[in-house]
Amino acid sequence: MRQLDMQGEVRDYLASHPYAAVVNMGCGLDQTGRACDNGRCKLYNVDMPDVINMREQLFPTDWRETDIKSNLNDHAWMEQVDGLDGAVFFAAGVFHYLTTWQARTLACELARRFPGGRLVFDTIGRLGRLLMRPPRRDVRDARQPH
C-alpha cells in the first residue's frame, strides 16, 4: 500500500508537471520512479555508493534516468537534479532512519532549492520506532550460570 500511495502522489504531481524531476531518495532497489515514468520526466535515484553500485548492475539506466551516489544528509547531491520543470521527491521507508534534525534540514533544503516542488514520505510513530529497535540483550549473559 505504501508504494501505491507514493506512486499516486508522484503521478498526481506529474499530471501538472510532466517534465519534472522524479527523485527517489534512499532508493535501494525500489522501482517506483520507473513505475511512474510518463515518458517525459527525468528520473533520479539517490542512495549510498554501495547500493547504487548494486542497482547499476541490476537496472541499467537510460538517458532520462540518473543514479546519484550520495548520503542524503550531504545535500550536494541536489546539485545534480534538474528541477527547472518541477521536482517531486519521495522517500519510502527512509525518514524514520533520520534524526528529527536531519529530516527537518533535508526538507528545508529541498524547499529552498526546489520551490514549488513536492516532498512525499512515510513515517512511523513511537511504537513503530520501538518495534524497529534491535532486541535488548538480557543483563545476564546466557553463557553465565544463573
PDB file of C-alpha atoms in Angstrom:
ATOM      1  CA  MET A   1       0.000   0.000   0.000  1.00  0.00           C
ATOM      2  CA  ARG A   2       2.844   2.385   0.814  1.00  0.00           C
ATOM      3  CA  GLN A   3       4.275   2.013  -2.696  1.00  0.00           C
ATOM      4  CA  LEU A   4       0.874   2.584  -4.290  1.00  0.00           C
ATOM      5  CA  ASP A   5       0.365   5.702  -2.176  1.00  0.00           C
ATOM      6  CA  MET A   6       3.793   7.014  -3.224  1.00  0.00           C
ATOM      7  CA  GLN A   7       3.040   6.293  -6.882  1.00  0.00           C
ATOM      8  CA  GLY A   8      -0.281   8.114  -6.603  1.00  0.00           C
ATOM      9  CA  GLU A   9       1.400  11.240  -5.242  1.00  0.00           C
ATOM     10  CA  VAL A  10       4.144  11.175  -7.879  1.00  0.00           C
ATOM     11  CA  ARG A  11       1.651  10.671 -10.735  1.00  0.00           C
ATOM     12  CA  ASP A  12      -0.533  13.456  -9.370  1.00  0.00           C
ATOM     13  CA  TYR A  13       2.435  15.854  -9.461  1.00  0.00           C
ATOM     14  CA  LEU A  14       3.431  14.704 -12.958  1.00  0.00           C
ATOM     15  CA  ALA A  15      -0.096  15.411 -14.216  1.00  0.00           C
ATOM     16  CA  SER A  16       0.594  19.129 -13.810  1.00  0.00           C
ATOM     17  CA  HIS A  17       4.413  18.989 -14.246  1.00  0.00           C
ATOM     18  CA  PRO A  18       5.023  16.361 -16.967  1.00  0.00           C
ATOM     19  CA  TYR A  19       8.734  17.217 -17.410  1.00  0.00           C
ATOM     20  CA  ALA A  20       9.534  17.292 -13.695  1.00  0.00           C
ATOM     21  CA  ALA A  21      12.370  15.572 -11.907  1.00  0.00           C
ATOM     22  CA  VAL A  22      11.196  12.446 -10.062  1.00  0.00           C
ATOM     23  CA  VAL A  23      13.661  11.779  -7.241  1.00  0.00           C
ATOM     24  CA  ASN A  24      13.696   8.524  -5.290  1.00  0.00           C
ATOM     25  CA  MET A  25      15.596   9.351  -2.089  1.00  0.00           C
ATOM     26  CA  GLY A  26      17.141   6.347  -0.376  1.00  0.00           C
ATOM     27  CA  CYS A  27      16.029   4.301  -3.365  1.00  0.00           C
ATOM     28  CA  GLY A  28      17.579   0.940  -2.565  1.00  0.00           C
ATOM     29  CA  LEU A  29      16.375  -1.393  -5.314  1.00  0.00           C
ATOM     30  CA  ASP A  30      12.943   0.244  -5.494  1.00  0.00           C
ATOM     31  CA  GLN A  31      11.464   0.875  -8.950  1.00  0.00           C
ATOM     32  CA  THR A  32       8.739   3.395  -8.065  1.00  0.00           C
ATOM     33  CA  GLY A  33      10.251   6.074 -10.303  1.00  0.00           C
ATOM     34  CA  ARG A  34      10.113   3.791 -13.319  1.00  0.00           C
ATOM     35  CA  ALA A  35       6.578   2.725 -12.422  1.00  0.00           C
ATOM     36  CA  CYS A  36       5.537   6.396 -12.585  1.00  0.00           C
ATOM     37  CA  ASP A  37       7.516   7.248 -15.718  1.00  0.00           C
ATOM     38  CA  ASN A  38       5.349   9.217 -18.149  1.00  0.00           C
ATOM     39  CA  GLY A  39       7.979   9.162 -20.896  1.00  0.00           C
ATOM     40  CA  ARG A  40       8.864  12.831 -20.362  1.00  0.00           C
ATOM     41  CA  CYS A  41      10.023  13.213 -16.763  1.00  0.00           C
ATOM     42  CA  LYS A  42      13.596  12.871 -15.538  1.00  0.00           C
ATOM     43  CA  LEU A  43      14.242  10.057 -13.057  1.00  0.00           C
ATOM     44  CA  TYR A  44      16.831  10.222 -10.262  1.00  0.00           C
ATOM     45  CA  ASN A  45      17.792   7.544  -7.762  1.00  0.00           C
ATOM     46  CA  VAL A  46      19.780   8.645  -4.701  1.00  0.00           C
ATOM     47  CA  ASP A  47      21.446   6.273  -2.266  1.00  0.00           C
ATOM     48  CA  MET A  48      24.774   5.284  -0.747  1.00  0.00           C
ATOM     49  CA  PRO A  49      27.517   4.273  -3.226  1.00  0.00           C
ATOM     50  CA  ASP A  50      27.371   0.534  -2.471  1.00  0.00           C
ATOM     51  CA  VAL A  51      23.618   0.492  -3.044  1.00  0.00           C
ATOM     52  CA  ILE A  52      23.866   2.424  -6.319  1.00  0.00           C
ATOM     53  CA  ASN A  53      26.657   0.118  -7.498  1.00  0.00           C
ATOM     54  CA  MET A  54      24.369  -2.891  -6.981  1.00  0.00           C
ATOM     55  CA  ARG A  55      21.461  -1.041  -8.557  1.00  0.00           C
ATOM     56  CA  GLU A  56      23.521  -0.226 -11.673  1.00  0.00           C
ATOM     57  CA  GLN A  57      24.321  -3.917 -12.117  1.00  0.00           C
ATOM     58  CA  LEU A  58      20.669  -4.931 -11.879  1.00  0.00           C
ATOM     59  CA  PHE A  59      18.896  -1.967 -13.509  1.00  0.00           C
ATOM     60  CA  PRO A  60      20.907  -0.175 -16.211  1.00  0.00           C
ATOM     61  CA  THR A  61      19.654   3.375 -16.727  1.00  0.00           C
ATOM     62  CA  ASP A  62      18.624   5.127 -19.911  1.00  0.00           C
ATOM     63  CA  TRP A  63      19.265   8.751 -20.891  1.00  0.00           C
ATOM     64  CA  ARG A  64      16.442  10.136 -18.696  1.00  0.00           C
ATOM     65  CA  GLU A  65      17.490   8.282 -15.541  1.00  0.00           C
ATOM     66  CA  THR A  66      20.412   9.220 -13.304  1.00  0.00           C
ATOM     67  CA  ASP A  67      21.812   7.323 -10.343  1.00  0.00           C
ATOM     68  CA  ILE A  68      23.400   9.530  -7.680  1.00  0.00           C
ATOM     69  CA  LYS A  69      25.832   8.052  -5.166  1.00  0.00           C
ATOM     70  CA  SER A  70      25.411  10.081  -2.006  1.00  0.00           C
ATOM     71  CA  ASN A  71      24.314  10.171   1.585  1.00  0.00           C
ATOM     72  CA  LEU A  72      21.024  12.105   1.737  1.00  0.00           C
ATOM     73  CA  ASN A  73      22.471  14.256   4.524  1.00  0.00           C
ATOM     74  CA  ASP A  74      25.171  15.578   2.178  1.00  0.00           C
ATOM     75  CA  HIS A  75      22.981  17.998   0.268  1.00  0.00           C
ATOM     76  CA  ALA A  76      25.500  18.382  -2.564  1.00  0.00           C
ATOM     77  CA  TRP A  77      23.592  15.606  -4.397  1.00  0.00           C
ATOM     78  CA  MET A  78      20.800  18.114  -5.047  1.00  0.00           C
ATOM     79  CA  GLU A  79      23.041  19.970  -7.495  1.00  0.00           C
ATOM     80  CA  GLN A  80      22.721  17.022  -9.887  1.00  0.00           C
ATOM     81  CA  VAL A  81      18.913  17.268 -10.017  1.00  0.00           C
ATOM     82  CA  ASP A  82      17.430  19.323 -12.858  1.00  0.00           C
ATOM     83  CA  GLY A  83      14.318  20.750 -11.255  1.00  0.00           C
ATOM     84  CA  LEU A  84      13.660  23.570 -13.726  1.00  0.00           C
ATOM     85  CA  ASP A  85      10.365  21.963 -14.780  1.00  0.00           C
ATOM     86  CA  GLY A  86       9.372  20.979 -11.256  1.00  0.00           C
ATOM     87  CA  ALA A  87      10.516  18.276  -8.873  1.00  0.00           C
ATOM     88  CA  VAL A  88       8.817  15.618  -6.814  1.00  0.00           C
ATOM     89  CA  PHE A  89      10.907  13.911  -4.147  1.00  0.00           C
ATOM     90  CA  PHE A  90       9.825  10.741  -2.408  1.00  0.00           C
ATOM     91  CA  ALA A  91      11.290   8.606   0.340  1.00  0.00           C
ATOM     92  CA  ALA A  92       9.696   5.274   1.214  1.00  0.00           C
ATOM     93  CA  GLY A  93      10.874   3.773   4.487  1.00  0.00           C
ATOM     94  CA  VAL A  94      13.690   6.303   4.803  1.00  0.00           C
ATOM     95  CA  PHE A  95      12.761   9.194   7.079  1.00  0.00           C
ATOM     96  CA  HIS A  96      12.389   7.072  10.204  1.00  0.00           C
ATOM     97  CA  TYR A  97      16.136   6.337   9.972  1.00  0.00           C
ATOM     98  CA  LEU A  98      16.921  10.062  10.115  1.00  0.00           C
ATOM     99  CA  THR A  99      17.018  12.148  13.241  1.00  0.00           C
ATOM    100  CA  THR A 100      14.388  14.862  13.540  1.00  0.00           C
ATOM    101  CA  TRP A 101      17.075  17.463  12.823  1.00  0.00           C
ATOM    102  CA  GLN A 102      18.281  15.584   9.697  1.00  0.00           C
ATOM    103  CA  ALA A 103      14.746  15.203   8.336  1.00  0.00           C
ATOM    104  CA  ARG A 104      13.905  18.847   9.013  1.00  0.00           C
ATOM    105  CA  THR A 105      17.170  20.058   7.461  1.00  0.00           C
ATOM    106  CA  LEU A 106      16.638  17.891   4.379  1.00  0.00           C
ATOM    107  CA  ALA A 107      13.054  19.116   3.910  1.00  0.00           C
ATOM    108  CA  CYS A 108      14.062  22.763   4.356  1.00  0.00           C
ATOM    109  CA  GLU A 109      16.924  22.438   1.866  1.00  0.00           C
ATOM    110  CA  LEU A 110      14.630  20.801  -0.709  1.00  0.00           C
ATOM    111  CA  ALA A 111      12.106  23.623  -0.247  1.00  0.00           C
ATOM    112  CA  ARG A 112      14.826  26.250  -0.659  1.00  0.00           C
ATOM    113  CA  ARG A 113      16.366  24.724  -3.775  1.00  0.00           C
ATOM    114  CA  PHE A 114      13.164  23.471  -5.450  1.00  0.00           C
ATOM    115  CA  PRO A 115      10.347  25.951  -4.776  1.00  0.00           C
ATOM    116  CA  GLY A 116       7.006  24.575  -5.887  1.00  0.00           C
ATOM    117  CA  GLY A 117       8.273  21.004  -5.615  1.00  0.00           C
ATOM    118  CA  ARG A 118       6.629  18.233  -3.645  1.00  0.00           C
ATOM    119  CA  LEU A 119       8.055  16.003  -0.916  1.00  0.00           C
ATOM    120  CA  VAL A 120       6.334  12.673  -0.290  1.00  0.00           C
ATOM    121  CA  PHE A 121       7.394  10.412   2.562  1.00  0.00           C
ATOM    122  CA  ASP A 122       6.063   7.968   5.067  1.00  0.00           C
ATOM    123  CA  THR A 123       6.806   7.850   8.745  1.00  0.00           C
ATOM    124  CA  ILE A 124       6.149   5.759  11.793  1.00  0.00           C
ATOM    125  CA  GLY A 125       5.025   6.615  15.273  1.00  0.00           C
ATOM    126  CA  ARG A 126       6.702   5.980  18.598  1.00  0.00           C
ATOM    127  CA  LEU A 127       5.518   2.353  18.770  1.00  0.00           C
ATOM    128  CA  GLY A 128       6.902   1.663  15.287  1.00  0.00           C
ATOM    129  CA  ARG A 129      10.287   3.051  16.304  1.00  0.00           C
ATOM    130  CA  LEU A 130      10.299   0.842  19.385  1.00  0.00           C
ATOM    131  CA  LEU A 131       9.477  -2.226  17.304  1.00  0.00           C
ATOM    132  CA  MET A 132      12.333  -1.430  14.896  1.00  0.00           C
ATOM    133  CA  ARG A 133      14.963  -1.360  17.643  1.00  0.00           C
ATOM    134  CA  PRO A 134      17.226  -4.373  17.916  1.00  0.00           C
ATOM    135  CA  PRO A 135      16.191  -6.625  20.805  1.00  0.00           C
ATOM    136  CA  ARG A 136      17.856  -5.797  24.094  1.00  0.00           C
ATOM    137  CA  ARG A 137      20.173  -8.371  25.469  1.00  0.00           C
ATOM    138  CA  ASP A 138      19.417  -9.554  28.945  1.00  0.00           C
ATOM    139  CA  VAL A 139      21.797  -8.073  31.502  1.00  0.00           C
ATOM    140  CA  ARG A 140      22.852 -11.588  32.391  1.00  0.00           C
ATOM    141  CA  ASP A 141      24.875 -13.301  29.709  1.00  0.00           C
ATOM    142  CA  ALA A 142      23.246 -16.559  28.607  1.00  0.00           C
ATOM    143  CA  ARG A 143      26.583 -18.357  28.985  1.00  0.00           C
ATOM    144  CA  GLN A 144      26.947 -17.443  32.631  1.00  0.00           C
ATOM    145  CA  PRO A 145      25.455 -19.778  35.236  1.00  0.00           C
ATOM    146  CA  HIS A 146      22.390 -18.354  36.955  1.00  0.00           C
TER     147      HIS A 146
END
